[in-house]
Coordinates of C-alpha atoms in Angstrom, one line a residue:
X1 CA 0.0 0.0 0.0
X2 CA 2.9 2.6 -1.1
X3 CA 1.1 5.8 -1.9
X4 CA 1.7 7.5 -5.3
X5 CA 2.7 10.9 -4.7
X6 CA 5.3 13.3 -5.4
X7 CA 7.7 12.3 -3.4
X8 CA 9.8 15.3 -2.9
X9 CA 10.1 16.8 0.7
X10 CA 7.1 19.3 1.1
X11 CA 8.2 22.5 3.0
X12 CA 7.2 22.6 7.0
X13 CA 6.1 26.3 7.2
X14 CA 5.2 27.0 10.6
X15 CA 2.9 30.1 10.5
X16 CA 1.0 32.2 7.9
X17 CA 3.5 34.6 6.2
X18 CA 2.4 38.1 4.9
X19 CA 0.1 37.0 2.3
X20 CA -1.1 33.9 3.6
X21 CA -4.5 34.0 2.1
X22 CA -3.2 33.3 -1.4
X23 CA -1.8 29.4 -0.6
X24 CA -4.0 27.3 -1.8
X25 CA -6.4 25.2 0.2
X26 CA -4.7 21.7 0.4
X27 CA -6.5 18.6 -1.9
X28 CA -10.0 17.1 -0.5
X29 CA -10.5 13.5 -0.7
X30 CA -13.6 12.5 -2.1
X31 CA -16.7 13.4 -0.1
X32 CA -20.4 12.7 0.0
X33 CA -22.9 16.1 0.4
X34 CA -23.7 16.8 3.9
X35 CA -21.9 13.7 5.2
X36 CA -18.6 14.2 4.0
X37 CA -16.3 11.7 4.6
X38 CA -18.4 10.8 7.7
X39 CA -19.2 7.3 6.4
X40 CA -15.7 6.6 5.3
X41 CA -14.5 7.4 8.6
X42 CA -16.6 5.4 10.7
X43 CA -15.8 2.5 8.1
X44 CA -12.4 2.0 8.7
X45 CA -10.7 5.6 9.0
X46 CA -6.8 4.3 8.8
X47 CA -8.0 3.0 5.2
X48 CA -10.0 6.1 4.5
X49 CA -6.8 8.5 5.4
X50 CA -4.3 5.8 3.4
X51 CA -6.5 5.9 0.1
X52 CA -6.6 10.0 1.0
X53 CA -2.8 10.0 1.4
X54 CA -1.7 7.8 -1.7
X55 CA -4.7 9.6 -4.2
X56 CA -3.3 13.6 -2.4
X57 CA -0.2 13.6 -0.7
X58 CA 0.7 14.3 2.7
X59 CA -1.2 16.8 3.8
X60 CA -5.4 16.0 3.0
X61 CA -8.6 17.6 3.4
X62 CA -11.9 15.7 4.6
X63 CA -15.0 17.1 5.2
X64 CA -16.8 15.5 8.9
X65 CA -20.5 16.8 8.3
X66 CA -19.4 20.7 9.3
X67 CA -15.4 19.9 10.4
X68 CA -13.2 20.3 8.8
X69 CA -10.3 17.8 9.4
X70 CA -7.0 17.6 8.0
X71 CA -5.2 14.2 7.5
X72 CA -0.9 15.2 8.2
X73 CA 0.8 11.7 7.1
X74 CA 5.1 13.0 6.8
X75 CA 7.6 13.0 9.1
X76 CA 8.4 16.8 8.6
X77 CA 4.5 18.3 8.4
X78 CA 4.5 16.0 11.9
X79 CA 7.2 17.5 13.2
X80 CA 5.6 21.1 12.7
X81 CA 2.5 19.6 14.1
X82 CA 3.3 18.7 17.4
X83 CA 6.5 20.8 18.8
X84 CA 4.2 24.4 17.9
X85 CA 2.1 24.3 20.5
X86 CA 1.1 27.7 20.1
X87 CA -0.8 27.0 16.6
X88 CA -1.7 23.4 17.2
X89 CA -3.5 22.8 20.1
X90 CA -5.5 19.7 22.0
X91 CA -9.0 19.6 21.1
X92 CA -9.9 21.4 24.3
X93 CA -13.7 20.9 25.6
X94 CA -14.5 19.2 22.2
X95 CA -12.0 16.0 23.0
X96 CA -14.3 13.2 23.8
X97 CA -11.7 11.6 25.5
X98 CA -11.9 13.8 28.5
X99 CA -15.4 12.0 29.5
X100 CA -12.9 9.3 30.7
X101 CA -9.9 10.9 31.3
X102 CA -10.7 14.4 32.4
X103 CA -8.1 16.9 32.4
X104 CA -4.6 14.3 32.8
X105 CA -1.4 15.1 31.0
X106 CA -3.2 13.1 28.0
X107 CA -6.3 15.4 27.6
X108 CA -5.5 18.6 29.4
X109 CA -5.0 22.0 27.5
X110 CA -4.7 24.1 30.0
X111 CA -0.8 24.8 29.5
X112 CA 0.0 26.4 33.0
X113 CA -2.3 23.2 34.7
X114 CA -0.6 20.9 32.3
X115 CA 3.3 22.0 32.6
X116 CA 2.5 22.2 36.7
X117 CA 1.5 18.7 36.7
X118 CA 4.2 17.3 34.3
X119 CA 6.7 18.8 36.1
X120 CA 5.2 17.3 39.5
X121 CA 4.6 14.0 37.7
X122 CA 8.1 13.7 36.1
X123 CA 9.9 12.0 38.6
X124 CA 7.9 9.4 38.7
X125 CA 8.5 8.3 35.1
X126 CA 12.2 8.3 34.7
X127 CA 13.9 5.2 33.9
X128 CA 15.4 4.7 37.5
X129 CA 11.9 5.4 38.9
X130 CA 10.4 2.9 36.5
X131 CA 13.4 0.2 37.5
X132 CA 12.3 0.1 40.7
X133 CA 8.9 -1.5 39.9
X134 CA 10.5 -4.5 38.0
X135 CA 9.8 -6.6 41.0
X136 CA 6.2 -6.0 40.6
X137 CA 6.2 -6.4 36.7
X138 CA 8.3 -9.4 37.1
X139 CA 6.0 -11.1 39.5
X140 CA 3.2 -10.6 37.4
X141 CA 4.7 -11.6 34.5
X142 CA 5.7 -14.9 36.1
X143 CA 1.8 -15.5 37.5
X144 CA 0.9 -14.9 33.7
X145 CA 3.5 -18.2 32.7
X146 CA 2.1 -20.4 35.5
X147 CA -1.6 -19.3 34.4
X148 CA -0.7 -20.5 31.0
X149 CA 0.9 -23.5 31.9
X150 CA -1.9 -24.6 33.9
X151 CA -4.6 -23.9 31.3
X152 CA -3.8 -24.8 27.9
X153 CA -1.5 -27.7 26.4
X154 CA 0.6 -27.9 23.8
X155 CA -1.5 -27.1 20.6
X156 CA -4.1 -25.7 22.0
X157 CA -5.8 -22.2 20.5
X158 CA -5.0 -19.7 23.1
X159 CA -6.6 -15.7 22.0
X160 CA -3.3 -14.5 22.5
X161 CA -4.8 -10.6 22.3
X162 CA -7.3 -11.8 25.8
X163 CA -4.0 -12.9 27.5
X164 CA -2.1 -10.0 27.0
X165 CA -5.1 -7.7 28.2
X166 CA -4.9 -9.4 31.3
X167 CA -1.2 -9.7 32.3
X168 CA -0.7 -6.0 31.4
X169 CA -3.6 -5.0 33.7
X170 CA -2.5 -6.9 36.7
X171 CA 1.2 -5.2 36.0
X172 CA -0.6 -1.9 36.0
X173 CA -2.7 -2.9 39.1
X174 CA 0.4 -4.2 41.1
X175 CA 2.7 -0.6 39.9
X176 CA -0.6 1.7 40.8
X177 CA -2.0 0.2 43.7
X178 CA 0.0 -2.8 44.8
X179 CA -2.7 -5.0 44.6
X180 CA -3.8 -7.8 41.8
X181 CA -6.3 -7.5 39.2
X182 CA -9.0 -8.4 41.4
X183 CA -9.2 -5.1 43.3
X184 CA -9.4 -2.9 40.1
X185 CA -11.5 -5.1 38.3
X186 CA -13.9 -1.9 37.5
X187 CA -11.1 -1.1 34.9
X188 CA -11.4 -4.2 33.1
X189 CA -10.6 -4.8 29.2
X190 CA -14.4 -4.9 28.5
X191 CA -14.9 -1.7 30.3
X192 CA -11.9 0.4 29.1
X193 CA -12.9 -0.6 25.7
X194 CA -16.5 0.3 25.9
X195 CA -15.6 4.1 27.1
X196 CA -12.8 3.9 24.2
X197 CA -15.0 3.2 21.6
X198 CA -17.4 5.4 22.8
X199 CA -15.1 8.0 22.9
X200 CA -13.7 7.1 19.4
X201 CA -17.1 7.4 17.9
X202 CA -17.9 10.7 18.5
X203 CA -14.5 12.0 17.7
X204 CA -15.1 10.8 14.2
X205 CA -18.8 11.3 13.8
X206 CA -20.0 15.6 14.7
X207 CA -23.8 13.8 14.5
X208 CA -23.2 11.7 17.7
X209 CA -26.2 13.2 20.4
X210 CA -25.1 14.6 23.2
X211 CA -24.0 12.9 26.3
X212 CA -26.9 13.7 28.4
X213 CA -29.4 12.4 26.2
X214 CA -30.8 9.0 28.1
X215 CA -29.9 6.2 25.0
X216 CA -28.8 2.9 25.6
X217 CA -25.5 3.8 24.4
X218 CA -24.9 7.0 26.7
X219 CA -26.1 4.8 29.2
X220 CA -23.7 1.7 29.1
X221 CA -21.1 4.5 29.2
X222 CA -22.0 6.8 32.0
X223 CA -22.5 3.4 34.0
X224 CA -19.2 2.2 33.2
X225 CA -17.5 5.7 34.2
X226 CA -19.6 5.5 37.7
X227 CA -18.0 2.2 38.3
X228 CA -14.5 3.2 37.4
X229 CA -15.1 6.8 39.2
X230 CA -16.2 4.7 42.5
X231 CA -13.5 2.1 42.5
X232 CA -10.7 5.2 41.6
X233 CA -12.1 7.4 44.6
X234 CA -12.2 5.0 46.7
X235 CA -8.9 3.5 46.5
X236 CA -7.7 7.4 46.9
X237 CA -9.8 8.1 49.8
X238 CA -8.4 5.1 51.9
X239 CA -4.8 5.9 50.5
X240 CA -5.0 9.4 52.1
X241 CA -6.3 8.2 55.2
X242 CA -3.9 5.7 55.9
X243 CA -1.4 8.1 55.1
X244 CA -3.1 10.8 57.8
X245 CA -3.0 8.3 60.2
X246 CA 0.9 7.5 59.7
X247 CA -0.6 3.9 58.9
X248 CA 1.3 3.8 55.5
X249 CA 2.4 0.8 53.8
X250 CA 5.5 -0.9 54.9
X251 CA 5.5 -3.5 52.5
X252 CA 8.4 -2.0 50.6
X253 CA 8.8 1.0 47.6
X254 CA 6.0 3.3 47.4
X255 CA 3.9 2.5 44.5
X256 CA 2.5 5.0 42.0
X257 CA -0.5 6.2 43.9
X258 CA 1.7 6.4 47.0
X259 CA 3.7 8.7 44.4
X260 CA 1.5 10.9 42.5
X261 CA -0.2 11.8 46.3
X262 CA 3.3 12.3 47.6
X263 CA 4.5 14.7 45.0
X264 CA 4.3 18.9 45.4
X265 CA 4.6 21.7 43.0
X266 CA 8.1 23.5 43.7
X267 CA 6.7 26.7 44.0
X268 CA 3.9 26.5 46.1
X269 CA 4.0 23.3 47.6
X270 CA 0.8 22.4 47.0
X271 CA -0.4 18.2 46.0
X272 CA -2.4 17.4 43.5
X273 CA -6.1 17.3 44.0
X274 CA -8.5 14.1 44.4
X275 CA -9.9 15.0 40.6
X276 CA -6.3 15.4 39.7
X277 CA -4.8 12.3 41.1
X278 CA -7.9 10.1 39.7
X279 CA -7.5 11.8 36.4
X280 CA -3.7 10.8 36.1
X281 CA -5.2 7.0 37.7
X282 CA -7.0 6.5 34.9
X283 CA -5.0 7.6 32.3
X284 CA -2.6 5.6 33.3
X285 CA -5.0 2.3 33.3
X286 CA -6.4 3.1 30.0
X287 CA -2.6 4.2 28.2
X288 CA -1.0 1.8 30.5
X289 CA -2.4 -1.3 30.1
X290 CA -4.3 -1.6 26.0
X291 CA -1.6 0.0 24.6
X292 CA 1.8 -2.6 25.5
X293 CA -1.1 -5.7 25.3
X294 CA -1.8 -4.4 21.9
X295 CA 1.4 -4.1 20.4
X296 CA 2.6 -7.6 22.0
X297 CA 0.1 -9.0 20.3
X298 CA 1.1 -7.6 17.1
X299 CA 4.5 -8.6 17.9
X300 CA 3.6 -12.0 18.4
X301 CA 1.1 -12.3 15.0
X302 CA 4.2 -10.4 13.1
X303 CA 7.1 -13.7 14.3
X304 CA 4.9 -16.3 13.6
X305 CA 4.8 -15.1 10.2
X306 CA 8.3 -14.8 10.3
X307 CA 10.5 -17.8 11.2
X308 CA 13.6 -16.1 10.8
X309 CA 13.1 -13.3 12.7
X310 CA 11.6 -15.7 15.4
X311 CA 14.6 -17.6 15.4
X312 CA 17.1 -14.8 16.2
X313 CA 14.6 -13.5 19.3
X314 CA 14.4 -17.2 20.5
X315 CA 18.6 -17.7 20.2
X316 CA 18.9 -14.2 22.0
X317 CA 16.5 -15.3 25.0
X318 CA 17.5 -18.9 25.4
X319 CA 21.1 -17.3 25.7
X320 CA 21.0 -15.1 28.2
X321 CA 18.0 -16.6 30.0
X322 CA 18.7 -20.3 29.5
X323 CA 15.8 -21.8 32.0
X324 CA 15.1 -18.7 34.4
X325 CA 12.9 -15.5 33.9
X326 CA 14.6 -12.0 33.2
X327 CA 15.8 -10.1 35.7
X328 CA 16.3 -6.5 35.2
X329 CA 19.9 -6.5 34.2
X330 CA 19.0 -9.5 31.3
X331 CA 17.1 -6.8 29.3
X332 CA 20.1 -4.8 28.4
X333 CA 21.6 -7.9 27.1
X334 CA 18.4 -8.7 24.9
X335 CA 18.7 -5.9 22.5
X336 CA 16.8 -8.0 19.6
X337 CA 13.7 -8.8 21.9
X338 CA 13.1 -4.9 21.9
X339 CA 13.8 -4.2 18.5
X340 CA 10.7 -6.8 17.4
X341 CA 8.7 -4.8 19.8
X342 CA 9.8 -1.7 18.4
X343 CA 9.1 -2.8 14.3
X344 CA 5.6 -4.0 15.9
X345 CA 5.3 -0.4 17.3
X346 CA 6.1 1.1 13.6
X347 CA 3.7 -1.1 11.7
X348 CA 1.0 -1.3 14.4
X349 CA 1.2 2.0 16.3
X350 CA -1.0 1.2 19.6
X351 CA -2.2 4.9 19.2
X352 CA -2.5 5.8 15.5
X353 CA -3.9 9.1 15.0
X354 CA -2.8 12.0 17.0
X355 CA -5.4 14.7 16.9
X356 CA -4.7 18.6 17.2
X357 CA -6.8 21.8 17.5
X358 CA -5.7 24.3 14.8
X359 CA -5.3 27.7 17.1
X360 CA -4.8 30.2 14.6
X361 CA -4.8 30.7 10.5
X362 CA -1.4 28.9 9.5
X363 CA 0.3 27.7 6.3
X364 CA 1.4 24.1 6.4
X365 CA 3.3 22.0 3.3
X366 CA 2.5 25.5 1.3
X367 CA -1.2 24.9 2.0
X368 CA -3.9 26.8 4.0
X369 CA -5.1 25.4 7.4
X370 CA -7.8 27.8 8.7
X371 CA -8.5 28.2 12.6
X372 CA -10.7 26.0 14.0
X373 CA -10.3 23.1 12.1
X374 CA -8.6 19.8 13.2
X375 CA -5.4 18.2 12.3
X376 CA -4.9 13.9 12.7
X377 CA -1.6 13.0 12.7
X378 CA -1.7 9.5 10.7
X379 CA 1.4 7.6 12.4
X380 CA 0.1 4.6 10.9
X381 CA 1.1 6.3 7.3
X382 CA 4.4 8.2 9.1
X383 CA 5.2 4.9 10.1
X384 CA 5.2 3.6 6.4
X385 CA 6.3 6.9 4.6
X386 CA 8.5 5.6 1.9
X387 CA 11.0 8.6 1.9
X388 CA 12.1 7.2 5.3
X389 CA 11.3 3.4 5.1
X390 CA 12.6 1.5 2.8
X391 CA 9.9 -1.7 1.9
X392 CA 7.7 0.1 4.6
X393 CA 5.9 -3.0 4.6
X394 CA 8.1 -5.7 5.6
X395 CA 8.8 -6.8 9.4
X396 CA 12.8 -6.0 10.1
X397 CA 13.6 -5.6 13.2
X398 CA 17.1 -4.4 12.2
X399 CA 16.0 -0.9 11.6
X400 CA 16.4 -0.3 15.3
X401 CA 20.1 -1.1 15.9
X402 CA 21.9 1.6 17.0
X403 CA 23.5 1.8 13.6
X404 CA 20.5 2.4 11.6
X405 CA 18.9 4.6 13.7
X406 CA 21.7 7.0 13.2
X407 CA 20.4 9.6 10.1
X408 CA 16.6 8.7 10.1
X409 CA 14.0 12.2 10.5
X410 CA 13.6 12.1 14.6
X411 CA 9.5 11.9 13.4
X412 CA 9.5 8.8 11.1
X413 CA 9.0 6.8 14.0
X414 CA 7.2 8.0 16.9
X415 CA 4.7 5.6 18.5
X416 CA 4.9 7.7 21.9
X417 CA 4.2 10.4 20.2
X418 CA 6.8 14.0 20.2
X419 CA 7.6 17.4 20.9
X420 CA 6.9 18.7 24.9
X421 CA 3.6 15.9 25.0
X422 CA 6.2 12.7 24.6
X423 CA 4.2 10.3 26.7
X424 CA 5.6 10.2 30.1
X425 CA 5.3 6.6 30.4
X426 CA 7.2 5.8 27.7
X427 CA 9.4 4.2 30.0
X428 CA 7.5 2.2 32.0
X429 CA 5.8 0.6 28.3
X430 CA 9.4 -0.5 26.9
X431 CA 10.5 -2.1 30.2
X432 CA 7.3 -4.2 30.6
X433 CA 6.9 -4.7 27.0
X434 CA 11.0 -6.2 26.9
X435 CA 10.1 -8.3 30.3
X436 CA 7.2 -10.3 28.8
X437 CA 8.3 -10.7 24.9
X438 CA 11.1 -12.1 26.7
X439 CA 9.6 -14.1 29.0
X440 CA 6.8 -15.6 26.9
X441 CA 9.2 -15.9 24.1
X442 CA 11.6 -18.2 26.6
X443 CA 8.2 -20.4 27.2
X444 CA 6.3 -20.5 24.6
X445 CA 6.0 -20.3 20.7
X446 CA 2.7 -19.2 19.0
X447 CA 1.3 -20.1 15.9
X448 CA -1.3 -18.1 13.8
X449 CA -4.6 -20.3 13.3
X450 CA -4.5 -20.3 10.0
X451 CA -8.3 -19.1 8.5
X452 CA -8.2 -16.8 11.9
X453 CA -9.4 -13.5 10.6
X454 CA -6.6 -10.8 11.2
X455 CA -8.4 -7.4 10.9
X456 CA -7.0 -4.0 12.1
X457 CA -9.6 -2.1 14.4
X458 CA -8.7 1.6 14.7
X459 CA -10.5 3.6 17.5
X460 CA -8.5 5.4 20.0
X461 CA -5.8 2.4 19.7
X462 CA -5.3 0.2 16.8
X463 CA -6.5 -3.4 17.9
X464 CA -7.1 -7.1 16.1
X465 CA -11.2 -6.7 15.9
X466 CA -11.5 -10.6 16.3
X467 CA -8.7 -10.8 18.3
X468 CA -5.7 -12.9 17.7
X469 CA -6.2 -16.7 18.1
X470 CA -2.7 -18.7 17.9
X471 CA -1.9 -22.2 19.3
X472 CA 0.5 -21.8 21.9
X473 CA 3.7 -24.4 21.9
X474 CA 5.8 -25.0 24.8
X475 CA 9.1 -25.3 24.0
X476 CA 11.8 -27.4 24.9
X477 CA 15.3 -27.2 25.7
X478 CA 18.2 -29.0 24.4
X479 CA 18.0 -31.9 26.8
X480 CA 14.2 -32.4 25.2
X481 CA 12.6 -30.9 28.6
X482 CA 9.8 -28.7 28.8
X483 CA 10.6 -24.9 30.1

């Protein structure tokens, strides 16, 4: 799918010169009257914005009913995007993902609110923070082996995108709130993709009604967001009080509640507030969690595909791991095992489309992008530009050694997105994301079903819409015994 296009590099203006008016409005894909692109959209919108990209280029106009939206699909119109802050905005009040996230580091565009709280929240996220909750990623990482070993055998069909959905929630469960999966079970997988989808939908569709009117689908969604709301509180509420008391846990490093209630803004010393805290909770359940399940599972559909590829990961792990589970120095020595989680990230980018608020009249790629319209970053087509990738298509985890990094446009590959809103738990996604390839790679191989339907589903993340089913096969070591 290698778009035909004028492949030379179009220029990344950043605001409207003197005499703006006069660029021309950029190419608009095919639309129906009234509707737009509406029913394209809601069809499959990463095929909609490809066929948009490959008939127009890399910048695109589409029509939404009244919005107007503009498709950005190169590195360098991407780069402009999201490091000028000033011109492309969030969404503000009309991002529907605020229904479930509220006003976190994700949503917010407040800039004073947001820079106070990413500076408080920093700390949290580096990569010697995020070491020291290894234990608890390792633990449930090694509950997720034993689960599988008790309840499938060799051969059997295991839906391989189900089991990563769990283990990554129980991770997130232990790192937020020491406990299991069982406490936060308000935030399952079926819940967080209900409010996704919900939220998904009427970004794409200006004819969604409004939240307060009583259908069945508003109401499946407010009732879902009551349940996470009263779990989240909750958990808060006895958090503090334990804390007023001086009853705090001793059970070892403070987890990440224990840290986002502990931190204070430099200057005034001040926390963060109950809303605050359970907006930053649930962000990091809903980014935390889906996102590393998804891309593992595209990791694992991409090597069975691959034989080669799965070879080199499986000579890597056995190597360093022989017949125990990683420990945190092991990663470093496993560069490969990140690298196929980093080509999965490229062709399967767990978060797609970046959207964007344009501020003020601009120029961008020599074209006119009036105020008030939107911008969606395609990283899906980024991700496959063919001025930066060569066979964009092909799964090679060798475009992220160290050598061929080295000389590639800092936005060809940016699945945590860029500029001052680089996800802060970037971090925390590679380090679990290297422990359980790793892990599940030592254990197990797995095998697409062959006539198993492999479909991308783009909403707010890019998922398999039937799932992923693949036999699962123990391997063996070289003495013939089962690891």
């Amino acid at each position: 799918m290698t778009p035909t296009r004028d492949t030379a590099a179009p220029t990344p203006d950043t605001a409207a010169p003197a005499g703006a008016a006069t660029a021309p409005a950029a190419p608009e894909a095919r639309a129906l009257p009234v509707l737009g692109s509406v029913l394209d959209f809601r069809k499959d919108i990463l095929d909609a914005m490809h066929q948009g990209w490959r008939d127009h280029g890399d910048l695109v106009r589409y029509r939404l009913g009244p919005v107007v939206v503009h498709g950005v699909s190169s590195p360098e119109l991407a780069g402009v995007v999201l490091t000028d802050s000033a011109t492309y905005g969030k969404l503000g009040a009309d991002n529907p993902l605020r229904l479930i996230l509220g006003e976190g580091l994700l949503t917010s565009d407040d800039h004073e609110s947001w820079m106070r709280n990413r500076r408080m929240m920093q700390p949290i996220y580096t990569k010697q923070a995020i070491a020291r909750m290894f234990e608890s990623m390792a633990a449930s990482t090694a509950d997720q082996v034993a689960h599988m070993a008790a309840a499938y055998r060799t051969g059997d069909v295991v839906d391989v995108h189900a089991e990563m959905m769990r283990v990554t929630l129980d991770i997130v469960s232990r790192c937020m709130f020491s406990t299991d999966v069982e406490r936060t079970r308000d935030i399952s997988p079926e819940a967080v993709e209900l409010a996704v989808n919900y939220a998904f939908d009427r970004l794409q569709n200006p004819f969604s009604p409004p939240t307060r009117w009583p259908t069945p689908r508003n109401r499946r969604f407010q009732a879902v967001m009551r349940r996470m709301d009263t779990m989240t509180y909750g958990i808060i509420e006895e958090r503090r009080r334990a804390a007023a008391s001086g009853d705090r846990r001793g059970d070892g490093e403070p987890d990440l509640l224990d840290m986002l209630l502990d931190v204070r803004d430099a200057d005034t010393g001040e926390g963060m507030s109950d809303r605050e805290v359970r907006d930053e909770v649930i962000t990091t359940f809903g980014a935390g969690h889906e996102t590393t399940a998804i891309t593992l599972t595209w990791a694992f559909y991409l090597l069975s595909g691959n034989r080669e590829v799965l070879r080199r990961v499986q000579e890597e792990v056995d190597e360093v791991l022989g017949d125990r589970m990683p420990g945190t120095a092991d990663l470093a020595a496993m560069p490969y095992a990140l690298q196929v989680f980093e080509e999965a990230l490229r062709l399967y980018p767990s978060a797609p489309i970046v959207p964007r608020l344009v501020l003020k009249d601009t120029v961008l790629g020599g074209h006119t992008v009036p105020a008030g319209s939107r911008l969606l970053v395609n990283l899906y087509n980024i991700h496959r530009h063919d001025r930066h990738w060569t066979d964009p298509e092909r799964f090679d985890p060798d475009r992220f050694t160290a050598g061929a990094r080295k000389g590639r446009h800092r936005f060809a590959h940016m699945p945590f997105g860029a500029g001052p809103h680089l996800c802060i738990g970037k971090h925390f996604a590679l380090m679990e994301a290297h422990l359980l390839l790793a892990a599940l790679v030592r254990r197990y191989e797995f095998r697409h079903v062959p006539g198993h339907r492999v479909v991308n589903q783009a909403s707010i993340t890019l998922r398999p819409r039937y799932g992923m089913s693949m036999t699962a096969h123990a391997r063996t070591g070289a003495a013939g015994t089962a690891r």
